[in-house]
Coordinates of C-alpha atoms and ligand atoms in Angstrom, one line a residue:
Chain A
M227 CA -60.2 142.5 -119.5
Q228 CA -57.3 140.3 -119.9
K229 CA -57.5 138.3 -122.9
H230 CA -56.7 134.6 -122.5
K231 CA -55.2 132.9 -125.3
L232 CA -56.8 129.5 -125.6
I233 CA -54.3 126.9 -126.4
L234 CA -55.8 123.8 -127.8
N235 CA -53.6 120.8 -127.2
I236 CA -55.3 118.3 -129.4
R237 CA -53.1 115.5 -130.5
M238 CA -54.1 113.8 -133.8
P239 CA -54.0 110.1 -133.3
V240 CA -51.0 108.5 -135.1
K241 CA -52.1 106.6 -138.1
K242 CA -51.2 102.9 -138.2
I243 CA -49.9 101.9 -141.6
G244 CA -49.8 98.2 -142.5
I245 CA -46.8 97.2 -144.6
T246 CA -46.5 93.8 -146.4
A247 CA -42.7 93.7 -146.8
L248 CA -39.8 96.2 -146.8
V249 CA -41.2 99.7 -147.0
P250 CA -38.8 102.4 -145.7
P251 CA -40.0 102.8 -142.1
E252 CA -38.1 106.1 -141.7
L253 CA -40.4 107.6 -144.3
I254 CA -43.6 106.4 -142.6
F255 CA -42.4 107.8 -139.3
A256 CA -41.3 111.0 -140.9
C257 CA -44.8 111.4 -142.4
G258 CA -46.1 111.3 -138.8
A259 CA -47.5 107.7 -139.0
S260 CA -46.5 104.4 -137.5
P261 CA -45.7 101.3 -139.6
F262 CA -47.1 97.9 -138.8
D263 CA -45.5 94.9 -140.5
V264 CA -48.5 92.6 -141.0
N265 CA -46.2 89.6 -141.3
N266 CA -44.8 89.9 -137.8
V267 CA -48.0 88.4 -136.2
I268 CA -48.1 85.4 -138.5
P269 CA -45.5 82.9 -137.1
S270 CA -47.3 82.6 -133.8
S271 CA -50.8 83.2 -135.2
R272 CA -51.7 79.5 -135.7
K273 CA -54.0 80.6 -138.5
Y274 CA -55.0 78.2 -141.3
P275 CA -56.4 80.4 -144.1
G276 CA -59.0 79.2 -146.5
N277 CA -58.1 80.1 -150.0
K278 CA -54.3 80.2 -150.1
L279 CA -51.1 79.8 -152.1
C280 CA -48.4 81.3 -149.8
A281 CA -49.6 81.3 -146.2
W282 CA -47.9 84.6 -145.4
T283 CA -50.0 86.7 -147.8
A284 CA -53.1 84.5 -147.3
I285 CA -53.0 85.0 -143.6
W286 CA -52.4 88.8 -143.5
K287 CA -55.1 89.2 -146.2
E288 CA -57.6 87.2 -144.2
M289 CA -56.8 89.0 -141.0
L290 CA -57.0 92.4 -142.7
V291 CA -60.3 91.6 -144.4
K292 CA -61.8 90.2 -141.2
K293 CA -60.5 93.2 -139.3
E294 CA -58.5 91.0 -137.0
I295 CA -55.6 93.3 -137.8
H296 CA -56.7 96.9 -137.7
V297 CA -54.8 99.4 -139.9
D298 CA -55.7 102.9 -141.2
S299 CA -54.0 102.3 -144.5
L300 CA -52.0 99.6 -146.2
I301 CA -48.9 99.7 -148.3
V302 CA -48.5 96.6 -150.4
V303 CA -45.0 95.9 -151.8
A304 CA -45.7 94.6 -155.2
G305 CA -43.4 95.2 -158.1
G306 CA -40.0 93.5 -157.7
D307 CA -41.0 91.6 -154.7
C308 CA -44.0 89.3 -154.6
H309 CA -46.9 88.7 -157.0
N310 CA -48.9 86.8 -154.4
A311 CA -48.8 89.9 -152.3
L312 CA -50.0 92.0 -155.2
V313 CA -53.1 89.8 -155.6
D314 CA -53.9 89.4 -151.9
G315 CA -53.2 93.1 -151.4
Q316 CA -55.8 93.9 -154.0
K317 CA -58.3 91.6 -152.2
A318 CA -57.6 93.6 -149.0
A319 CA -58.0 96.8 -150.9
M320 CA -61.4 95.6 -152.3
S321 CA -62.6 95.0 -148.7
G322 CA -62.4 98.8 -148.3
I323 CA -58.9 99.4 -146.9
N324 CA -57.2 102.5 -148.2
T325 CA -54.2 100.8 -150.1
H326 CA -51.1 102.0 -151.8
F327 CA -49.0 99.8 -154.1
F328 CA -45.3 100.3 -153.8
F329 CA -42.8 99.2 -156.4
Y330 CA -39.1 98.6 -156.3
P331 CA -37.1 98.9 -159.5
F332 CA -35.8 95.6 -160.9
D333 CA -32.9 97.5 -162.6
G334 CA -32.0 99.4 -159.5
D335 CA -32.8 102.8 -161.1
P336 CA -32.5 105.4 -158.2
L337 CA -34.7 107.9 -160.1
Y338 CA -37.5 105.4 -160.3
M339 CA -37.0 104.6 -156.6
E340 CA -37.1 108.3 -155.8
S341 CA -40.4 108.7 -157.7
Q342 CA -41.9 105.8 -155.8
L343 CA -40.8 107.3 -152.5
H344 CA -42.3 110.7 -153.4
R345 CA -45.6 109.0 -154.3
L346 CA -45.5 107.1 -151.0
S347 CA -44.8 110.3 -149.1
E348 CA -47.8 112.0 -150.8
F349 CA -50.0 109.0 -150.0
L350 CA -48.9 109.4 -146.3
G351 CA -49.7 113.2 -146.4
G352 CA -46.1 114.5 -146.7
I353 CA -43.1 114.7 -144.5
K354 CA -44.0 116.3 -141.1
R355 CA -41.3 115.0 -138.8
P356 CA -38.0 115.0 -140.7
E357 CA -36.0 114.5 -137.4
K358 CA -37.2 110.9 -137.5
F359 CA -34.8 110.1 -140.4
K360 CA -31.8 110.7 -138.2
E361 CA -33.3 109.0 -135.2
I362 CA -33.9 105.8 -137.2
R363 CA -30.5 106.0 -138.8
E364 CA -29.0 105.8 -135.3
L365 CA -31.3 102.9 -134.5
K366 CA -30.2 101.0 -137.6
K367 CA -26.6 101.5 -136.5
Q368 CA -27.6 99.6 -133.3
G369 CA -29.1 97.0 -135.5
L370 CA -25.8 96.5 -137.3
I371 CA -24.1 96.1 -134.0
I372 CA -26.6 93.5 -132.9
D373 CA -26.0 91.6 -136.2
T374 CA -22.2 91.7 -135.6
K375 CA -22.6 90.6 -132.0
R376 CA -24.5 87.5 -132.9
C377 CA -22.1 86.7 -135.7
C378 CA -19.3 86.4 -133.1
G379 CA -21.4 84.6 -130.5
K380 CA -22.1 87.5 -128.2
L381 CA -25.9 87.3 -128.7
S382 CA -28.1 84.3 -129.4
S383 CA -29.3 83.9 -132.9
S384 CA -32.9 83.7 -131.9
E385 CA -32.8 86.9 -129.9
A386 CA -30.9 88.7 -132.7
F387 CA -33.4 87.4 -135.3
R388 CA -36.4 88.5 -133.2
T389 CA -34.9 92.0 -132.9
L390 CA -33.6 92.3 -136.5
I391 CA -36.9 91.2 -138.0
S392 CA -38.7 93.9 -136.0
F393 CA -36.6 96.5 -137.8
S394 CA -39.1 96.4 -140.6
D395 CA -41.5 98.5 -138.6
L396 CA -39.5 99.2 -135.4
A397 CA -42.5 97.8 -133.5
G398 CA -44.3 101.0 -134.6
D399 CA -42.9 102.6 -131.5
L400 CA -39.5 104.2 -131.5
P401 CA -39.0 104.9 -127.8
G402 CA -40.3 101.4 -126.9
F403 CA -38.1 99.8 -129.5
T404 CA -35.0 101.7 -128.4
R405 CA -35.6 100.6 -124.8
N406 CA -36.0 97.0 -125.9
I407 CA -32.8 96.8 -127.8
S408 CA -30.9 98.4 -125.0
T409 CA -32.0 95.5 -122.7
L410 CA -30.5 92.8 -124.9
E411 CA -28.0 91.0 -122.8
E412 CA -24.7 89.8 -124.1
T413 CA -23.8 86.2 -123.7
D414 CA -20.9 84.0 -124.7
I415 CA -22.0 81.4 -127.1
D416 CA -19.8 78.7 -128.4
L417 CA -20.5 78.8 -132.1
G418 CA -20.7 75.4 -133.6
N419 CA -21.6 75.3 -137.3
R420 CA -22.0 78.8 -138.7
I421 CA -25.1 78.9 -140.8
A422 CA -26.5 81.5 -143.2
L423 CA -30.3 81.4 -143.5
I424 CA -31.2 82.7 -147.0
G425 CA -34.6 83.2 -148.6
V426 CA -37.7 84.5 -146.9
P427 CA -37.8 84.1 -143.1
P428 CA -39.2 80.8 -141.8
I429 CA -42.9 80.8 -140.9
Y430 CA -42.1 78.8 -137.7
H431 CA -41.7 81.0 -134.6
D432 CA -39.1 78.8 -133.0
F433 CA -36.9 78.1 -136.0
H434 CA -33.7 79.7 -134.7
E435 CA -34.0 78.0 -131.3
V436 CA -34.6 74.6 -132.9
A437 CA -31.7 75.1 -135.2
R438 CA -29.5 76.1 -132.3
S439 CA -30.6 73.1 -130.2
L440 CA -29.5 70.9 -133.2
G441 CA -26.1 72.4 -133.4
L442 CA -26.7 75.0 -136.1
H443 CA -25.9 78.6 -135.2
I444 CA -27.5 81.1 -137.6
V445 CA -25.0 83.9 -138.2
F446 CA -26.8 85.5 -141.1
D447 CA -30.5 86.1 -141.8
E448 CA -30.8 87.4 -145.3
L449 CA -34.0 89.3 -145.2
P450 CA -33.7 90.9 -141.8
Y451 CA -30.3 92.1 -142.9
E452 CA -32.0 94.1 -145.6
F453 CA -34.1 95.8 -142.9
I454 CA -31.1 97.2 -141.1
R455 CA -28.7 97.9 -143.9
H456 CA -30.8 100.4 -145.9
G457 CA -31.7 103.9 -144.9
G458 CA -31.2 107.6 -145.6
T459 CA -32.0 111.0 -144.2
T460 CA -33.6 112.5 -147.3
I461 CA -35.8 111.0 -150.1
Q462 CA -32.9 111.2 -152.5
E463 CA -30.5 109.4 -150.1
M464 CA -33.1 106.7 -149.4
A465 CA -33.7 106.2 -153.1
H466 CA -30.0 105.6 -153.7
D467 CA -29.9 103.0 -151.0
Y468 CA -33.2 101.2 -151.1
C469 CA -32.9 100.8 -154.9
N470 CA -30.4 98.0 -154.0
Y471 CA -32.9 96.0 -151.9
T472 CA -31.6 92.7 -153.1
F473 CA -34.8 90.7 -153.2
A474 CA -36.2 93.1 -155.8
R475 CA -33.1 93.0 -158.0
P476 CA -31.9 90.4 -160.6
L477 CA -30.7 87.2 -159.1
E478 CA -27.1 87.8 -160.2
F479 CA -27.1 91.0 -158.1
R480 CA -28.5 89.2 -155.1
I481 CA -26.1 86.3 -155.4
D482 CA -23.0 88.5 -155.7
F483 CA -24.2 90.3 -152.5
L484 CA -24.8 86.9 -150.7
K485 CA -21.3 85.6 -151.7
K486 CA -19.7 88.6 -150.0
E487 CA -21.8 88.3 -146.9
L488 CA -21.2 84.5 -146.6
R489 CA -17.5 84.9 -147.0
R490 CA -17.4 87.8 -144.5
R491 CA -19.3 85.8 -141.9
K492 CA -17.2 82.6 -142.5
V493 CA -20.3 80.4 -142.8
D494 CA -20.0 76.6 -142.9
G495 CA -23.3 75.9 -144.5
V496 CA -26.4 77.5 -145.9
I497 CA -30.0 76.8 -145.2
H498 CA -32.3 78.0 -148.0
Y499 CA -35.8 78.4 -146.6
T500 CA -38.5 78.4 -149.1
Q501 CA -42.2 78.9 -148.7
F502 CA -44.9 76.7 -150.3
A503 CA -46.2 78.3 -153.4
C504 CA -43.6 81.0 -153.4
H505 CA -41.6 81.9 -156.6
H506 CA -38.4 82.0 -154.6
M507 CA -38.4 78.2 -154.6
L508 CA -37.5 78.4 -158.3
E509 CA -34.3 80.1 -157.3
D510 CA -33.1 77.1 -155.4
E511 CA -31.2 75.4 -158.2
I512 CA -29.4 78.6 -159.1
M513 CA -28.5 79.2 -155.4
R514 CA -27.1 75.7 -155.2
K515 CA -25.1 76.2 -158.4
K516 CA -23.7 79.6 -157.5
L517 CA -23.1 79.4 -153.8
D518 CA -20.3 77.1 -153.1
Y519 CA -21.4 75.9 -149.7
P520 CA -23.2 72.8 -148.3
M521 CA -26.8 73.7 -148.7
L522 CA -30.0 72.5 -147.1
T523 CA -33.3 73.5 -148.7
I524 CA -36.4 73.3 -146.6
Q525 CA -39.9 74.3 -147.4
G526 CA -42.5 75.5 -144.9
D527 CA -46.2 76.1 -145.3
L528 CA -48.3 76.9 -142.3
P529 CA -47.2 78.8 -139.2
G530 CA -46.5 77.2 -135.8
N531 CA -43.7 75.2 -134.3
T532 CA -41.0 73.8 -136.5
P533 CA -42.4 70.4 -137.6
Q534 CA -40.6 67.1 -137.0
Q535 CA -39.9 66.6 -140.7
I536 CA -37.9 69.9 -140.8
K537 CA -36.1 69.0 -137.6
L538 CA -35.0 65.7 -139.2
R539 CA -33.5 67.6 -142.1
L540 CA -31.8 70.1 -139.8
E541 CA -30.3 67.3 -137.7
A542 CA -29.1 65.4 -140.8
F543 CA -27.6 68.6 -142.2
R544 CA -25.7 69.1 -138.9
E545 CA -24.4 65.5 -139.0
M546 CA -23.4 66.1 -142.6
L547 CA -21.5 69.3 -141.7
D548 CA -19.8 67.4 -138.9
R549 CA -18.7 64.8 -141.4
I550 CA -17.1 67.2 -143.9
Chain B
M43 CA -23.6 47.2 -128.3
I44 CA -26.6 47.0 -130.6
G45 CA -27.9 49.3 -133.3
L46 CA -31.6 49.9 -133.1
D47 CA -33.6 51.4 -135.9
V48 CA -37.2 52.2 -135.0
G49 CA -39.0 53.5 -138.1
S50 CA -42.6 54.2 -138.8
T51 CA -43.6 50.6 -139.6
A52 CA -40.8 48.3 -138.5
A53 CA -38.2 48.1 -135.7
K54 CA -34.8 46.5 -136.5
M55 CA -32.0 45.5 -134.2
V56 CA -28.5 44.6 -135.4
W57 CA -25.5 43.3 -133.5
I58 CA -22.2 41.8 -134.4
E59 CA -21.3 38.3 -133.1
N60 CA -17.9 36.8 -133.9
G61 CA -17.6 39.2 -136.9
D62 CA -21.0 38.2 -138.3
I63 CA -23.9 40.6 -138.6
K64 CA -26.9 39.4 -136.7
F65 CA -30.4 41.0 -136.7
R66 CA -34.0 40.8 -135.6
I67 CA -36.9 42.6 -137.1
T68 CA -40.4 43.2 -135.8
S69 CA -43.2 45.8 -136.2
T70 CA -42.7 49.2 -134.7
H71 CA -45.2 48.8 -131.9
K72 CA -43.4 45.7 -130.7
W73 CA -40.0 47.4 -130.5
K74 CA -39.7 46.8 -126.7
E75 CA -39.6 43.0 -127.3
L76 CA -36.4 43.5 -129.3
V77 CA -34.5 45.2 -126.5
E78 CA -35.8 43.3 -123.5
G79 CA -33.0 42.9 -121.0
I80 CA -30.7 45.2 -122.9
D81 CA -29.5 48.3 -121.0
G82 CA -30.1 51.6 -122.8
D83 CA -26.4 52.3 -122.4
N84 CA -25.7 49.5 -124.9
I85 CA -28.1 50.9 -127.5
V86 CA -27.4 53.3 -130.3
S87 CA -30.5 54.3 -132.1
T88 CA -31.7 55.7 -135.4
G89 CA -35.0 56.0 -137.3
Y90 CA -38.1 58.2 -136.8
F91 CA -38.4 57.1 -133.1
R92 CA -34.7 57.3 -132.3
N93 CA -35.1 59.7 -129.5
S94 CA -38.2 57.9 -128.0
V95 CA -36.4 54.6 -127.3
P96 CA -33.6 54.1 -124.7
H97 CA -30.3 54.9 -126.2
R98 CA -26.7 55.9 -125.4
A99 CA -26.4 58.0 -128.6
S100 CA -28.6 58.6 -131.6
L101 CA -28.2 59.4 -135.3
T102 CA -30.6 60.4 -138.1
E103 CA -31.4 57.6 -140.5
L104 CA -29.8 59.7 -143.3
T105 CA -26.3 59.5 -141.8
A106 CA -26.9 55.9 -140.6
A107 CA -27.8 54.9 -144.2
I108 CA -24.4 56.1 -145.4
Y109 CA -22.4 54.2 -142.8
G110 CA -24.6 51.0 -143.3
V111 CA -24.4 51.1 -147.0
R112 CA -20.6 51.6 -147.0
H113 CA -20.2 48.3 -145.3
Y114 CA -21.4 46.6 -148.5
F115 CA -20.6 49.2 -151.1
P116 CA -17.7 51.4 -150.0
N117 CA -18.0 53.5 -153.2
A118 CA -21.7 54.1 -153.1
E119 CA -22.7 57.3 -155.0
V120 CA -26.4 57.6 -154.3
I121 CA -28.6 55.8 -151.7
V122 CA -32.3 55.5 -152.1
D123 CA -34.1 54.5 -148.9
I124 CA -37.7 53.6 -149.5
G125 CA -39.3 53.6 -146.1
G126 CA -42.8 53.0 -144.9
Q127 CA -43.8 56.7 -144.7
D128 CA -41.2 58.5 -146.8
T129 CA -38.5 58.1 -149.4
K130 CA -35.0 59.5 -148.9
V131 CA -32.4 60.0 -151.6
I132 CA -28.9 60.6 -150.4
D133 CA -26.2 61.9 -152.8
V134 CA -23.1 60.7 -150.9
R135 CA -20.7 62.4 -153.4
N136 CA -22.2 65.9 -153.0
N137 CA -23.3 65.7 -149.4
N138 CA -26.9 66.3 -150.3
F139 CA -30.2 64.7 -149.6
L140 CA -33.8 64.9 -150.5
I141 CA -36.8 63.6 -148.6
N142 CA -40.3 63.0 -149.9
D143 CA -42.5 63.0 -146.9
K144 CA -45.4 65.1 -148.2
C145 CA -47.1 62.5 -150.4
S146 CA -47.7 58.8 -149.9
A147 CA -47.1 57.9 -153.6
G148 CA -43.5 56.7 -153.7
T149 CA -43.5 55.3 -150.2
G150 CA -44.1 51.9 -148.6
A151 CA -47.5 53.2 -147.4
F152 CA -48.8 53.4 -150.9
L153 CA -47.8 49.8 -151.7
E154 CA -49.6 48.7 -148.5
F155 CA -52.7 50.7 -149.6
V156 CA -52.6 48.9 -153.0
A157 CA -52.1 45.5 -151.5
N158 CA -55.0 46.1 -149.1
Y159 CA -57.2 47.1 -152.0
F160 CA -56.5 43.9 -153.9
R161 CA -56.7 41.9 -150.6
I162 CA -53.3 40.4 -151.0
E163 CA -50.2 40.3 -148.8
L164 CA -47.6 43.0 -149.4
H165 CA -45.0 40.4 -150.5
E166 CA -47.3 39.1 -153.2
L167 CA -47.0 42.4 -155.2
G168 CA -43.6 41.3 -156.5
T169 CA -44.7 37.8 -157.6
M170 CA -47.9 39.2 -159.3
H171 CA -45.8 41.8 -161.2
A172 CA -43.7 38.9 -162.7
K173 CA -46.8 37.4 -164.2
A174 CA -47.8 40.6 -166.2
D175 CA -47.7 40.4 -170.0
R176 CA -48.5 44.1 -170.6
I177 CA -47.8 47.2 -168.6
P178 CA -50.6 49.8 -168.5
D179 CA -49.8 53.5 -168.2
I180 CA -50.6 54.9 -164.8
N181 CA -49.7 58.5 -164.9
N182 CA -51.0 60.0 -161.7
T183 CA -48.4 61.0 -159.2
C184 CA -50.9 61.2 -156.3
G185 CA -51.5 57.9 -154.5
V186 CA -55.3 58.3 -154.2
F187 CA -55.7 59.2 -157.9
A188 CA -53.3 56.5 -159.0
L189 CA -55.6 54.0 -157.3
S190 CA -58.6 55.3 -159.3
E191 CA -56.6 55.1 -162.4
M192 CA -55.7 51.5 -161.6
I193 CA -59.4 50.7 -161.2
S194 CA -60.1 52.2 -164.6
Q195 CA -57.4 50.0 -166.1
L196 CA -58.9 46.9 -164.5
V197 CA -62.3 47.9 -165.9
G198 CA -60.6 48.5 -169.3
G199 CA -59.5 44.9 -169.5
Y200 CA -56.0 44.7 -167.9
T201 CA -55.4 41.9 -165.4
K202 CA -54.7 42.5 -161.8
E203 CA -51.1 41.5 -162.4
E204 CA -50.7 44.0 -165.2
V205 CA -52.2 46.8 -163.2
I206 CA -49.9 46.0 -160.3
A207 CA -46.9 46.1 -162.7
G208 CA -48.2 49.5 -164.1
M209 CA -48.4 50.8 -160.5
H210 CA -44.8 49.7 -159.9
Y211 CA -43.7 51.7 -162.9
A212 CA -45.7 54.8 -161.8
F213 CA -44.0 54.4 -158.4
A214 CA -40.5 54.1 -160.0
R215 CA -41.1 57.2 -162.1
K216 CA -42.2 59.2 -159.1
I217 CA -38.9 58.2 -157.3
S218 CA -36.8 58.8 -160.4
Y219 CA -37.5 62.5 -160.3
M220 CA -35.6 62.7 -157.0
I221 CA -32.5 60.8 -158.2
P222 CA -29.5 62.7 -159.4
E223 CA -27.1 61.7 -162.2
A224 CA -25.0 58.7 -161.1
R225 CA -23.6 55.5 -162.5
S226 CA -25.2 53.4 -159.9
I227 CA -27.6 53.7 -157.0
V228 CA -28.0 51.6 -153.8
L229 CA -31.5 50.7 -152.8
I230 CA -32.3 50.1 -149.1
G231 CA -35.4 49.8 -147.0
G232 CA -38.0 47.0 -146.5
T233 CA -39.9 48.0 -149.6
V234 CA -36.9 47.0 -151.8
K235 CA -37.8 43.3 -151.1
N236 CA -40.5 43.8 -153.7
E237 CA -38.9 42.4 -156.9
G238 CA -41.6 44.0 -159.1
L239 CA -40.7 47.4 -157.8
V240 CA -37.0 46.8 -158.2
A241 CA -37.5 45.6 -161.8
A242 CA -39.5 48.7 -162.6
L243 CA -36.8 50.9 -161.0
R244 CA -34.0 49.2 -163.0
D245 CA -36.0 49.8 -166.2
V246 CA -36.9 53.4 -165.5
L247 CA -33.6 54.6 -164.1
K248 CA -31.4 52.8 -166.6
K249 CA -28.6 52.7 -164.0
E250 CA -26.9 50.0 -162.1
V251 CA -29.1 49.2 -159.1
L252 CA -27.3 47.6 -156.1
I253 CA -29.1 46.0 -153.2
P254 CA -27.5 44.8 -150.0
D255 CA -28.4 41.3 -148.8
E256 CA -30.7 42.6 -146.0
P257 CA -31.8 46.1 -147.2
Q258 CA -34.1 46.6 -144.2
I259 CA -31.3 46.5 -141.5
I260 CA -28.9 48.9 -143.2
N261 CA -29.7 51.9 -141.0
A262 CA -29.5 49.9 -137.7
L263 CA -26.1 48.6 -138.9
G264 CA -25.1 52.1 -139.9
A265 CA -25.8 53.5 -136.4
L266 CA -23.8 50.6 -135.0
K267 CA -20.9 51.3 -137.3
Y268 CA -21.0 55.1 -136.7
F269 CA -20.6 54.8 -133.0
S270 CA -18.2 51.8 -132.8
Ligands
LIG611 S1 -43.0 83.9 -149.1 FE1 -42.9 84.3 -151.3 S2 -45.0 84.3 -152.0 FE2 -45.0 84.5 -149.7 S3 -45.1 86.7 -149.3 FE3 -42.9 86.1 -149.3 S4 -42.2 86.4 -151.4 FE4 -44.4 86.4 -151.5

């Protein structure tokens, strides 16, 4: 009797891992899971959370606890990034979500970063698909090209922003994401005032379009740039790179980095977006002192369309840039 | 050509006739009466409703304020525009501006709220302030709580006039936090007609306070100047 070898082709479902800020997506994919940036649903969510300081953390916390966002596990970026996230992350953990807390080194120590990446990898069950590192490195190179194109008017700032911000989790779907970025169409945009948008990303889903309609072309998005400029194909390589995530480092470090980027992109003005109840607001006076550019500071709170009051500030800022 | 400033409480129209500045002011909801028979092509607009009225070109009230103020004070350093719903501080030297539009305290709306409470006309606040002998402390920076503090001071024995003067000081302090270092400031906006508030601001700011003849029409004039 011929023996038949029974081949069981059972695919384990890919685990969906919620992330609250920059967590190396290459490591999550390499561990056989799929990242899901819980912030990305917020700007168009129209949610008004109950107990809140910063609406970003309050909304993802509420959506996670109420199971409006389903994740298998959660990685909260705490140390060196955001203490509101640390508290709201613990609330989410108390609701029963398997949660890991990820810390960046304030002093940029690559060894500390490496130990954090090892712990993260353990939490995710270890590296199973190392080929993902290279795949994502190639994708991030595309990201850098997209960033350069919008900087010279070959891509609209809103489209570039939407794509670059998605690099935090690569939409949880590498083939789909690759297809999407290949469909981006080049245009020829007459760049008026070249603007750097620093701080956390605006909570308004139409901010870049609104800015553009008022004559402000955003050529630099600070946080999304962090999503594309870091990477690595081993834990050690990643540690040496991600330890320079500017938002987690001392302000002087971040400002030096910003100065170079603003010069390189020949910006005419800076918009500093701050979020209500966010500690980054305290950095505004330092940014104003150290960055020698006309600067507009705006503060957002709840998600939705860019409100009229913010539009007035943008328009007045444009008029001011036209004047000088 | 006319400059039209349609703000949250008043609409102002400015035109130049034989070199003289002429103007008309009405409440916002009657703005149409101002421009009756005037073609939109001859209007340059500014103010909150600048894009809702017929216009050939429009300008934000922040830029309009700079051009309007320069007509009277060419070397103005800082402009403080106290409007019905917000207060704007423009640092002309450093190309910077700040807007308080989150809280009614420190805006014309708060003064109106207080005048309504005391059942007096808005313009009487200034004359009542002048009759105050003492100035009670009103520390709250929130409009609603400031009113309850004012009531406590009334119950505690201060006169209406004194409490109103105290309120003007609280208002002035609230605005002072927004004002940068400067030798002098220029005050504009309808609220500036309140002499009690201006006296409190002079005292709190300890700076030279300049006020153009018609502080309410400055932005309409500025729009006109910008486009002509
Ligand atoms: S906006 Fe500020 S407080 Fe809110 S999540 Fe980001 S860093 Fe934290």
